[in-house]
Short mmCIF file of N, CA and C in Angstrom, two decimals:
data_model
loop_
_atom_site.label_atom_id
_atom_site.label_comp_id
_atom_site.label_asym_id
_atom_site.label_seq_id
_atom_site.Cartn_x
_atom_site.Cartn_y
_atom_site.Cartn_z
N MET A 35 0.86 -1.18 0.00
CA MET A 35 0.00 0.00 0.00
C MET A 35 0.90 1.23 0.00
N ALA A 36 0.60 2.19 -0.85
CA ALA A 36 1.39 3.41 -0.95
C ALA A 36 1.14 4.30 0.26
N ASP A 37 2.12 5.16 0.53
CA ASP A 37 1.98 6.08 1.67
C ASP A 37 0.78 6.99 1.51
N ASP A 38 0.48 7.41 0.26
CA ASP A 38 -0.69 8.26 0.02
C ASP A 38 -1.96 7.53 0.39
N ASP A 39 -2.04 6.23 0.05
CA ASP A 39 -3.21 5.43 0.40
C ASP A 39 -3.36 5.31 1.91
N THR A 40 -2.25 5.09 2.61
CA THR A 40 -2.30 4.96 4.07
C THR A 40 -2.77 6.27 4.70
N GLY A 41 -2.29 7.39 4.19
CA GLY A 41 -2.71 8.69 4.71
C GLY A 41 -4.19 8.94 4.50
N THR A 42 -4.67 8.59 3.32
CA THR A 42 -6.10 8.75 3.01
C THR A 42 -6.95 7.86 3.90
N ILE A 43 -6.54 6.61 4.03
CA ILE A 43 -7.29 5.66 4.87
C ILE A 43 -7.27 6.11 6.33
N LEU A 44 -6.12 6.62 6.78
CA LEU A 44 -6.03 7.11 8.16
C LEU A 44 -6.99 8.29 8.38
N GLU A 45 -7.09 9.20 7.42
CA GLU A 45 -8.03 10.33 7.55
C GLU A 45 -9.48 9.84 7.55
N LEU A 46 -9.79 8.89 6.69
CA LEU A 46 -11.14 8.30 6.69
C LEU A 46 -11.42 7.61 8.01
N TYR A 47 -10.43 6.93 8.53
CA TYR A 47 -10.55 6.22 9.81
C TYR A 47 -10.84 7.21 10.94
N LYS A 48 -10.09 8.31 10.98
CA LYS A 48 -10.30 9.33 12.01
C LYS A 48 -11.72 9.90 11.92
N THR A 49 -12.17 10.16 10.69
CA THR A 49 -13.53 10.69 10.50
C THR A 49 -14.57 9.68 10.97
N ALA A 50 -14.37 8.42 10.61
CA ALA A 50 -15.33 7.38 11.01
C ALA A 50 -15.39 7.24 12.52
N VAL A 51 -14.24 7.27 13.19
CA VAL A 51 -14.21 7.17 14.66
C VAL A 51 -14.91 8.37 15.29
N GLU A 52 -14.66 9.57 14.75
CA GLU A 52 -15.31 10.78 15.27
C GLU A 52 -16.83 10.70 15.10
N MET A 53 -17.29 10.23 13.95
CA MET A 53 -18.73 10.11 13.71
C MET A 53 -19.35 9.07 14.65
N ALA A 54 -18.67 7.97 14.88
CA ALA A 54 -19.18 6.96 15.82
C ALA A 54 -19.26 7.53 17.23
N ASP A 55 -18.27 8.34 17.59
CA ASP A 55 -18.28 8.97 18.91
C ASP A 55 -19.45 9.95 19.03
N ARG A 56 -19.75 10.66 17.98
CA ARG A 56 -20.88 11.59 18.00
C ARG A 56 -22.21 10.85 18.16
N VAL A 57 -22.34 9.71 17.50
CA VAL A 57 -23.56 8.91 17.66
C VAL A 57 -23.68 8.45 19.11
N SER A 58 -22.57 8.04 19.70
CA SER A 58 -22.60 7.62 21.11
C SER A 58 -22.99 8.78 22.01
N ALA A 59 -22.51 9.96 21.71
CA ALA A 59 -22.87 11.15 22.52
C ALA A 59 -24.36 11.47 22.36
N ARG A 60 -24.88 11.34 21.14
CA ARG A 60 -26.32 11.57 20.94
C ARG A 60 -27.14 10.54 21.70
N ARG A 61 -26.67 9.30 21.70
CA ARG A 61 -27.38 8.24 22.44
C ARG A 61 -27.38 8.57 23.93
N ALA A 62 -26.26 9.03 24.44
CA ALA A 62 -26.19 9.40 25.86
C ALA A 62 -27.14 10.56 26.17
N GLY A 63 -27.22 11.53 25.27
CA GLY A 63 -28.17 12.64 25.45
C GLY A 63 -29.61 12.16 25.43
N THR A 64 -29.90 11.22 24.54
CA THR A 64 -31.24 10.63 24.47
C THR A 64 -31.58 9.93 25.77
N ASN A 65 -30.62 9.16 26.29
CA ASN A 65 -30.83 8.47 27.57
C ASN A 65 -31.10 9.45 28.69
N THR A 66 -30.33 10.51 28.75
CA THR A 66 -30.52 11.52 29.79
C THR A 66 -31.91 12.14 29.71
N PHE A 67 -32.31 12.51 28.50
CA PHE A 67 -33.63 13.13 28.30
C PHE A 67 -34.74 12.18 28.74
N PHE A 68 -34.76 10.97 28.20
CA PHE A 68 -35.85 10.05 28.50
C PHE A 68 -35.83 9.58 29.95
N LEU A 69 -34.65 9.40 30.52
CA LEU A 69 -34.59 9.01 31.93
C LEU A 69 -35.15 10.11 32.81
N THR A 70 -34.82 11.36 32.51
CA THR A 70 -35.34 12.49 33.28
C THR A 70 -36.86 12.60 33.15
N VAL A 71 -37.36 12.55 31.92
CA VAL A 71 -38.80 12.67 31.69
C VAL A 71 -39.55 11.52 32.35
N ASN A 72 -39.08 10.29 32.17
CA ASN A 72 -39.78 9.14 32.75
C ASN A 72 -39.70 9.13 34.27
N THR A 73 -38.57 9.51 34.82
CA THR A 73 -38.45 9.55 36.28
C THR A 73 -39.40 10.60 36.86
N ALA A 74 -39.43 11.78 36.25
CA ALA A 74 -40.33 12.84 36.72
C ALA A 74 -41.80 12.41 36.59
N LEU A 75 -42.15 11.84 35.44
CA LEU A 75 -43.53 11.41 35.22
C LEU A 75 -43.93 10.31 36.21
N ALA A 76 -43.06 9.34 36.39
CA ALA A 76 -43.37 8.25 37.32
C ALA A 76 -43.49 8.77 38.75
N ALA A 77 -42.63 9.71 39.13
CA ALA A 77 -42.70 10.28 40.48
C ALA A 77 -44.00 11.06 40.69
N VAL A 78 -44.33 11.91 39.74
CA VAL A 78 -45.55 12.71 39.87
C VAL A 78 -46.78 11.81 39.91
N VAL A 79 -46.84 10.85 38.99
CA VAL A 79 -48.00 9.95 38.95
C VAL A 79 -48.06 9.12 40.22
N GLY A 80 -46.93 8.66 40.71
CA GLY A 80 -46.90 7.88 41.95
C GLY A 80 -47.41 8.68 43.13
N ILE A 81 -46.98 9.93 43.23
CA ILE A 81 -47.43 10.79 44.32
C ILE A 81 -48.92 11.08 44.21
N VAL A 82 -49.34 11.45 42.99
CA VAL A 82 -50.74 11.81 42.78
C VAL A 82 -51.65 10.60 42.97
N SER A 83 -51.24 9.45 42.47
CA SER A 83 -52.11 8.27 42.56
C SER A 83 -52.16 7.69 43.96
N SER A 84 -51.17 8.02 44.79
CA SER A 84 -51.18 7.49 46.15
C SER A 84 -52.10 8.30 47.07
N ALA A 85 -52.48 9.48 46.63
CA ALA A 85 -53.39 10.30 47.44
C ALA A 85 -54.80 9.72 47.33
N ARG A 86 -55.33 9.23 48.43
CA ARG A 86 -56.68 8.63 48.42
C ARG A 86 -57.77 9.69 48.26
N LYS A 87 -57.54 10.82 48.86
CA LYS A 87 -58.48 11.93 48.68
C LYS A 87 -57.66 13.22 48.68
N PRO A 88 -58.17 14.24 48.03
CA PRO A 88 -57.41 15.49 47.95
C PRO A 88 -57.23 16.12 49.33
N PRO A 89 -56.07 16.71 49.58
CA PRO A 89 -55.87 17.40 50.85
C PRO A 89 -56.81 18.60 50.96
N PRO A 90 -57.11 19.02 52.18
CA PRO A 90 -58.08 20.11 52.37
C PRO A 90 -57.67 21.41 51.69
N ASN A 91 -56.39 21.72 51.67
CA ASN A 91 -55.97 22.99 51.09
C ASN A 91 -55.82 22.91 49.57
N GLY A 92 -56.00 21.73 48.98
CA GLY A 92 -55.93 21.56 47.54
C GLY A 92 -54.55 21.73 46.96
N ALA A 93 -53.51 21.59 47.78
CA ALA A 93 -52.14 21.79 47.31
C ALA A 93 -51.67 20.66 46.40
N LEU A 94 -52.21 19.48 46.55
CA LEU A 94 -51.77 18.34 45.75
C LEU A 94 -52.84 18.02 44.71
N PRO A 95 -52.47 18.08 43.41
CA PRO A 95 -53.48 17.78 42.40
C PRO A 95 -53.85 16.30 42.43
N THR A 96 -55.06 16.01 42.03
CA THR A 96 -55.49 14.62 41.96
C THR A 96 -55.98 14.32 40.55
N PHE A 97 -55.86 13.08 40.16
CA PHE A 97 -56.32 12.64 38.86
C PHE A 97 -57.43 11.62 39.07
N ASP A 98 -58.36 11.61 38.15
CA ASP A 98 -59.33 10.54 38.20
C ASP A 98 -58.69 9.31 37.53
N ALA A 99 -59.39 8.18 37.56
CA ALA A 99 -58.84 6.94 37.01
C ALA A 99 -58.50 7.10 35.53
N PHE A 100 -59.37 7.77 34.79
CA PHE A 100 -59.12 7.96 33.36
C PHE A 100 -57.81 8.73 33.14
N GLY A 101 -57.61 9.80 33.89
CA GLY A 101 -56.39 10.60 33.76
C GLY A 101 -55.14 9.80 34.08
N LEU A 102 -55.22 8.95 35.10
CA LEU A 102 -54.06 8.12 35.45
C LEU A 102 -53.78 7.08 34.37
N ILE A 103 -54.82 6.51 33.80
CA ILE A 103 -54.62 5.52 32.74
C ILE A 103 -54.02 6.18 31.50
N VAL A 104 -54.54 7.35 31.14
CA VAL A 104 -53.98 8.08 29.99
C VAL A 104 -52.52 8.41 30.25
N THR A 105 -52.20 8.84 31.46
CA THR A 105 -50.82 9.16 31.82
C THR A 105 -49.95 7.91 31.74
N ALA A 106 -50.46 6.78 32.22
CA ALA A 106 -49.70 5.52 32.16
C ALA A 106 -49.46 5.11 30.71
N ILE A 107 -50.46 5.28 29.86
CA ILE A 107 -50.28 4.95 28.44
C ILE A 107 -49.25 5.87 27.81
N ALA A 108 -49.32 7.15 28.14
CA ALA A 108 -48.33 8.11 27.62
C ALA A 108 -46.92 7.72 28.07
N GLY A 109 -46.79 7.29 29.32
CA GLY A 109 -45.50 6.85 29.84
C GLY A 109 -45.00 5.62 29.11
N MET A 110 -45.91 4.66 28.84
CA MET A 110 -45.51 3.46 28.10
C MET A 110 -45.05 3.83 26.68
N VAL A 111 -45.76 4.77 26.06
CA VAL A 111 -45.36 5.20 24.71
C VAL A 111 -44.00 5.87 24.76
N LEU A 112 -43.78 6.76 25.74
CA LEU A 112 -42.46 7.39 25.89
C LEU A 112 -41.35 6.35 26.07
N ALA A 113 -41.59 5.38 26.92
CA ALA A 113 -40.59 4.34 27.17
C ALA A 113 -40.34 3.51 25.91
N PHE A 114 -41.40 3.22 25.15
CA PHE A 114 -41.24 2.46 23.92
C PHE A 114 -40.45 3.25 22.88
N VAL A 115 -40.74 4.53 22.73
CA VAL A 115 -39.99 5.38 21.80
C VAL A 115 -38.52 5.44 22.21
N TRP A 116 -38.26 5.53 23.49
CA TRP A 116 -36.89 5.53 24.01
C TRP A 116 -36.19 4.25 23.59
N TRP A 117 -36.84 3.12 23.80
CA TRP A 117 -36.25 1.83 23.43
C TRP A 117 -35.99 1.75 21.92
N MET A 118 -36.93 2.24 21.12
CA MET A 118 -36.75 2.22 19.66
C MET A 118 -35.57 3.10 19.24
N LEU A 119 -35.42 4.26 19.87
CA LEU A 119 -34.27 5.12 19.56
C LEU A 119 -32.96 4.45 19.95
N LEU A 120 -32.94 3.76 21.08
CA LEU A 120 -31.73 3.04 21.49
C LEU A 120 -31.37 1.97 20.47
N ARG A 121 -32.37 1.25 19.97
CA ARG A 121 -32.13 0.23 18.93
C ARG A 121 -31.58 0.88 17.66
N TYR A 122 -32.13 2.04 17.30
CA TYR A 122 -31.66 2.75 16.12
C TYR A 122 -30.19 3.14 16.28
N TYR A 123 -29.87 3.74 17.42
CA TYR A 123 -28.47 4.14 17.67
C TYR A 123 -27.55 2.93 17.69
N ARG A 124 -28.02 1.83 18.22
CA ARG A 124 -27.20 0.61 18.26
C ARG A 124 -26.90 0.12 16.84
N ARG A 125 -27.93 0.09 15.99
CA ARG A 125 -27.72 -0.36 14.61
C ARG A 125 -26.79 0.61 13.87
N LEU A 126 -27.00 1.90 14.07
CA LEU A 126 -26.17 2.91 13.41
C LEU A 126 -24.72 2.77 13.84
N ASN A 127 -24.47 2.66 15.14
CA ASN A 127 -23.10 2.51 15.61
C ASN A 127 -22.49 1.18 15.18
N SER A 128 -23.31 0.14 15.14
CA SER A 128 -22.81 -1.16 14.68
C SER A 128 -22.28 -1.06 13.25
N ALA A 129 -23.03 -0.36 12.40
CA ALA A 129 -22.58 -0.16 11.02
C ALA A 129 -21.30 0.67 10.97
N LYS A 130 -21.25 1.71 11.80
CA LYS A 130 -20.05 2.55 11.82
C LYS A 130 -18.83 1.77 12.29
N TRP A 131 -19.00 0.93 13.33
CA TRP A 131 -17.87 0.16 13.82
C TRP A 131 -17.46 -0.93 12.83
N ASP A 132 -18.39 -1.41 12.05
CA ASP A 132 -18.05 -2.37 11.00
C ASP A 132 -17.14 -1.69 9.97
N VAL A 133 -17.48 -0.46 9.58
CA VAL A 133 -16.65 0.30 8.65
C VAL A 133 -15.27 0.56 9.26
N ILE A 134 -15.26 0.92 10.54
CA ILE A 134 -13.99 1.21 11.22
C ILE A 134 -13.10 -0.04 11.25
N THR A 135 -13.67 -1.19 11.57
CA THR A 135 -12.84 -2.41 11.62
C THR A 135 -12.34 -2.79 10.23
N LYS A 136 -13.13 -2.52 9.19
CA LYS A 136 -12.66 -2.77 7.82
C LYS A 136 -11.51 -1.84 7.45
N LEU A 137 -11.62 -0.57 7.86
CA LEU A 137 -10.53 0.37 7.61
C LEU A 137 -9.28 -0.03 8.39
N GLU A 138 -9.46 -0.53 9.62
CA GLU A 138 -8.32 -0.95 10.44
C GLU A 138 -7.49 -2.04 9.76
N LYS A 139 -8.15 -2.90 9.01
CA LYS A 139 -7.43 -3.99 8.34
C LYS A 139 -6.42 -3.45 7.34
N ARG A 140 -6.60 -2.20 6.91
CA ARG A 140 -5.69 -1.60 5.93
C ARG A 140 -4.67 -0.68 6.60
N LEU A 141 -4.67 -0.67 7.94
CA LEU A 141 -3.72 0.15 8.70
C LEU A 141 -2.74 -0.74 9.45
N PRO A 142 -1.61 -0.20 9.88
CA PRO A 142 -0.62 -1.03 10.58
C PRO A 142 -1.06 -1.53 11.96
N ALA A 143 -2.04 -0.88 12.57
CA ALA A 143 -2.54 -1.31 13.88
C ALA A 143 -4.06 -1.31 13.85
N GLN A 144 -4.69 -2.16 14.71
CA GLN A 144 -6.14 -2.28 14.79
C GLN A 144 -6.59 -2.15 16.24
N PRO A 145 -6.52 -0.93 16.81
CA PRO A 145 -6.81 -0.78 18.24
C PRO A 145 -8.23 -1.18 18.65
N PHE A 146 -9.24 -0.86 17.85
CA PHE A 146 -10.61 -1.18 18.25
C PHE A 146 -10.90 -2.67 18.11
N THR A 147 -10.38 -3.28 17.07
CA THR A 147 -10.53 -4.73 16.92
C THR A 147 -9.83 -5.45 18.07
N ASP A 148 -8.62 -5.01 18.39
CA ASP A 148 -7.88 -5.62 19.50
C ASP A 148 -8.62 -5.43 20.83
N GLU A 149 -9.22 -4.27 21.04
CA GLU A 149 -9.98 -4.02 22.26
C GLU A 149 -11.17 -4.98 22.36
N TRP A 150 -11.89 -5.15 21.24
CA TRP A 150 -13.04 -6.06 21.24
C TRP A 150 -12.60 -7.48 21.57
N ILE A 151 -11.50 -7.91 20.96
CA ILE A 151 -11.00 -9.27 21.20
C ILE A 151 -10.60 -9.44 22.67
N THR A 152 -10.04 -8.41 23.26
CA THR A 152 -9.66 -8.46 24.67
C THR A 152 -10.89 -8.55 25.57
N LEU A 153 -11.93 -7.79 25.25
CA LEU A 153 -13.15 -7.80 26.06
C LEU A 153 -14.00 -9.05 25.82
N HIS A 154 -13.94 -9.59 24.64
CA HIS A 154 -14.79 -10.73 24.23
C HIS A 154 -13.92 -11.81 23.59
N PRO A 155 -13.06 -12.49 24.33
CA PRO A 155 -12.10 -13.42 23.72
C PRO A 155 -12.72 -14.61 22.98
N GLU A 156 -13.93 -15.02 23.35
CA GLU A 156 -14.52 -16.20 22.72
C GLU A 156 -15.75 -15.85 21.89
N GLU A 157 -15.85 -14.58 21.49
CA GLU A 157 -17.05 -14.14 20.80
C GLU A 157 -16.71 -13.57 19.43
N PRO A 158 -17.74 -13.36 18.59
CA PRO A 158 -17.49 -12.83 17.25
C PRO A 158 -16.80 -11.47 17.30
N THR A 159 -16.03 -11.17 16.28
CA THR A 159 -15.28 -9.91 16.27
C THR A 159 -15.79 -8.92 15.24
N THR A 160 -16.81 -9.26 14.48
CA THR A 160 -17.32 -8.32 13.50
C THR A 160 -18.72 -7.87 13.90
N ALA A 161 -19.04 -6.63 13.56
CA ALA A 161 -20.35 -6.07 13.91
C ALA A 161 -21.51 -6.89 13.34
N PRO A 162 -21.45 -7.34 12.07
CA PRO A 162 -22.58 -8.14 11.57
C PRO A 162 -22.78 -9.44 12.36
N ALA A 163 -21.69 -10.09 12.74
CA ALA A 163 -21.82 -11.33 13.51
C ALA A 163 -22.41 -11.05 14.88
N ILE A 164 -22.04 -9.95 15.49
CA ILE A 164 -22.56 -9.57 16.80
C ILE A 164 -24.04 -9.18 16.68
N ALA A 165 -24.37 -8.43 15.62
CA ALA A 165 -25.75 -7.98 15.42
C ALA A 165 -26.71 -9.16 15.25
N LYS A 166 -26.22 -10.28 14.76
CA LYS A 166 -27.08 -11.45 14.57
C LYS A 166 -27.44 -12.14 15.88
N LEU A 167 -26.69 -11.85 16.95
CA LEU A 167 -26.99 -12.44 18.24
C LEU A 167 -28.26 -11.81 18.80
N SER A 168 -29.07 -12.59 19.47
CA SER A 168 -30.28 -12.05 20.09
C SER A 168 -29.88 -11.12 21.24
N MET A 169 -30.81 -10.23 21.61
CA MET A 169 -30.55 -9.32 22.74
C MET A 169 -30.26 -10.14 24.00
N TRP A 170 -31.03 -11.20 24.19
CA TRP A 170 -30.82 -12.03 25.39
C TRP A 170 -29.42 -12.64 25.39
N LYS A 171 -28.95 -13.11 24.23
CA LYS A 171 -27.62 -13.70 24.13
C LYS A 171 -26.56 -12.65 24.45
N ARG A 172 -26.77 -11.42 23.96
CA ARG A 172 -25.80 -10.36 24.25
C ARG A 172 -25.75 -10.05 25.74
N VAL A 173 -26.91 -10.08 26.39
CA VAL A 173 -26.97 -9.77 27.82
C VAL A 173 -26.33 -10.88 28.64
N THR A 174 -26.51 -12.13 28.22
CA THR A 174 -26.06 -13.26 29.02
C THR A 174 -24.73 -13.86 28.56
N MET A 175 -24.00 -13.13 27.72
CA MET A 175 -22.71 -13.65 27.26
C MET A 175 -21.83 -13.99 28.46
N ARG A 176 -21.02 -15.02 28.29
CA ARG A 176 -20.16 -15.47 29.39
C ARG A 176 -19.14 -14.42 29.80
N SER A 177 -18.78 -13.57 28.88
CA SER A 177 -17.80 -12.53 29.17
C SER A 177 -18.29 -11.66 30.33
N LYS A 178 -17.36 -11.19 31.13
CA LYS A 178 -17.72 -10.30 32.24
C LYS A 178 -18.12 -8.93 31.72
N HIS A 179 -17.69 -8.60 30.52
CA HIS A 179 -18.00 -7.30 29.92
C HIS A 179 -19.41 -7.32 29.34
N ARG A 180 -20.17 -6.31 29.64
CA ARG A 180 -21.51 -6.15 29.06
C ARG A 180 -21.52 -4.84 28.30
N GLU A 181 -22.02 -4.87 27.10
CA GLU A 181 -22.12 -3.65 26.33
C GLU A 181 -23.16 -2.74 26.97
N ALA A 182 -22.79 -1.48 27.13
CA ALA A 182 -23.72 -0.52 27.73
C ALA A 182 -24.99 -0.41 26.92
N SER A 183 -24.87 -0.50 25.61
CA SER A 183 -26.07 -0.37 24.78
C SER A 183 -27.05 -1.52 24.98
N VAL A 184 -26.56 -2.67 25.41
CA VAL A 184 -27.46 -3.80 25.69
C VAL A 184 -28.11 -3.59 27.06
N VAL A 185 -27.32 -3.24 28.04
CA VAL A 185 -27.83 -3.04 29.39
C VAL A 185 -28.82 -1.88 29.43
N GLU A 186 -28.51 -0.78 28.72
CA GLU A 186 -29.39 0.39 28.76
C GLU A 186 -30.74 0.12 28.12
N GLN A 187 -30.84 -0.88 27.27
CA GLN A 187 -32.13 -1.19 26.65
C GLN A 187 -33.11 -1.82 27.63
N VAL A 188 -32.64 -2.24 28.78
CA VAL A 188 -33.53 -2.82 29.79
C VAL A 188 -34.31 -1.72 30.51
N VAL A 189 -33.71 -0.56 30.69
CA VAL A 189 -34.31 0.52 31.48
C VAL A 189 -35.67 0.96 30.93
N PRO A 190 -35.83 1.17 29.62
CA PRO A 190 -37.18 1.53 29.14
C PRO A 190 -38.23 0.47 29.48
N PHE A 191 -37.85 -0.81 29.48
CA PHE A 191 -38.79 -1.87 29.84
C PHE A 191 -39.17 -1.79 31.32
N VAL A 192 -38.25 -1.36 32.15
CA VAL A 192 -38.57 -1.18 33.56
C VAL A 192 -39.64 -0.11 33.70
N PHE A 193 -39.47 1.01 32.99
CA PHE A 193 -40.48 2.06 33.05
C PHE A 193 -41.80 1.59 32.45
N MET A 194 -41.75 0.84 31.34
CA MET A 194 -42.99 0.31 30.77
C MET A 194 -43.72 -0.55 31.81
N GLY A 195 -42.96 -1.35 32.55
CA GLY A 195 -43.55 -2.19 33.60
C GLY A 195 -44.18 -1.37 34.70
N ILE A 196 -43.51 -0.30 35.10
CA ILE A 196 -44.05 0.58 36.15
C ILE A 196 -45.37 1.19 35.68
N TYR A 197 -45.38 1.70 34.46
CA TYR A 197 -46.61 2.33 33.94
C TYR A 197 -47.71 1.28 33.76
N PHE A 198 -47.36 0.10 33.33
CA PHE A 198 -48.36 -0.97 33.16
C PHE A 198 -48.98 -1.33 34.51
N LEU A 199 -48.13 -1.49 35.53
CA LEU A 199 -48.64 -1.81 36.86
C LEU A 199 -49.52 -0.70 37.41
N LEU A 200 -49.15 0.54 37.12
CA LEU A 200 -49.98 1.67 37.54
C LEU A 200 -51.37 1.56 36.89
N ALA A 201 -51.40 1.30 35.58
CA ALA A 201 -52.69 1.20 34.89
C ALA A 201 -53.52 0.05 35.45
N VAL A 202 -52.87 -1.09 35.70
CA VAL A 202 -53.61 -2.25 36.27
C VAL A 202 -54.14 -1.89 37.65
N ARG A 203 -53.34 -1.22 38.46
CA ARG A 203 -53.76 -0.82 39.81
C ARG A 203 -54.98 0.09 39.75
N VAL A 204 -54.95 1.04 38.82
CA VAL A 204 -56.07 1.99 38.68
C VAL A 204 -57.32 1.24 38.22
N ILE A 205 -57.16 0.34 37.28
CA ILE A 205 -58.30 -0.41 36.75
C ILE A 205 -58.92 -1.30 37.82
N LEU A 206 -58.08 -1.90 38.66
CA LEU A 206 -58.58 -2.84 39.69
C LEU A 206 -59.15 -2.14 40.91
N GLN A 207 -58.93 -0.87 41.05
CA GLN A 207 -59.44 -0.17 42.24
C GLN A 207 -60.90 0.14 42.10
#
């Protein structure tokens, strides 16, 4: 490979790594937003729904059953959208890291491929092979390392469960 080719590939590699890092930063911002919104919504609904009757001074708002169910459905939709965005970012970053590992093969060193092999010694080393694994398989891999993007996908389901239980509680009362 000519030096000009190596320089060009190195510049493409740097750009690809920077773009993957930006996607990760956007994913982190998405997590922060949805975690804040869902935590606030769950707290408010929990406080409001726990009030059996309105206080005499009217300082605490109350919802009727319909309002609580609508709020629970809205919370489930928010949590589902959060989960879908996380899946989107995961697929996008998976494609970016696949490009990065292909570029690494044309460079004298492969730091990201080597890092993956160190963290996952008995597992696939390419993004397409990893993407074919089920979410459950990724979560339960024997490796002590867990991908943050796999673990973070559980949190929206926790909120969906909270909102579902709230709706069931309201319906059964």
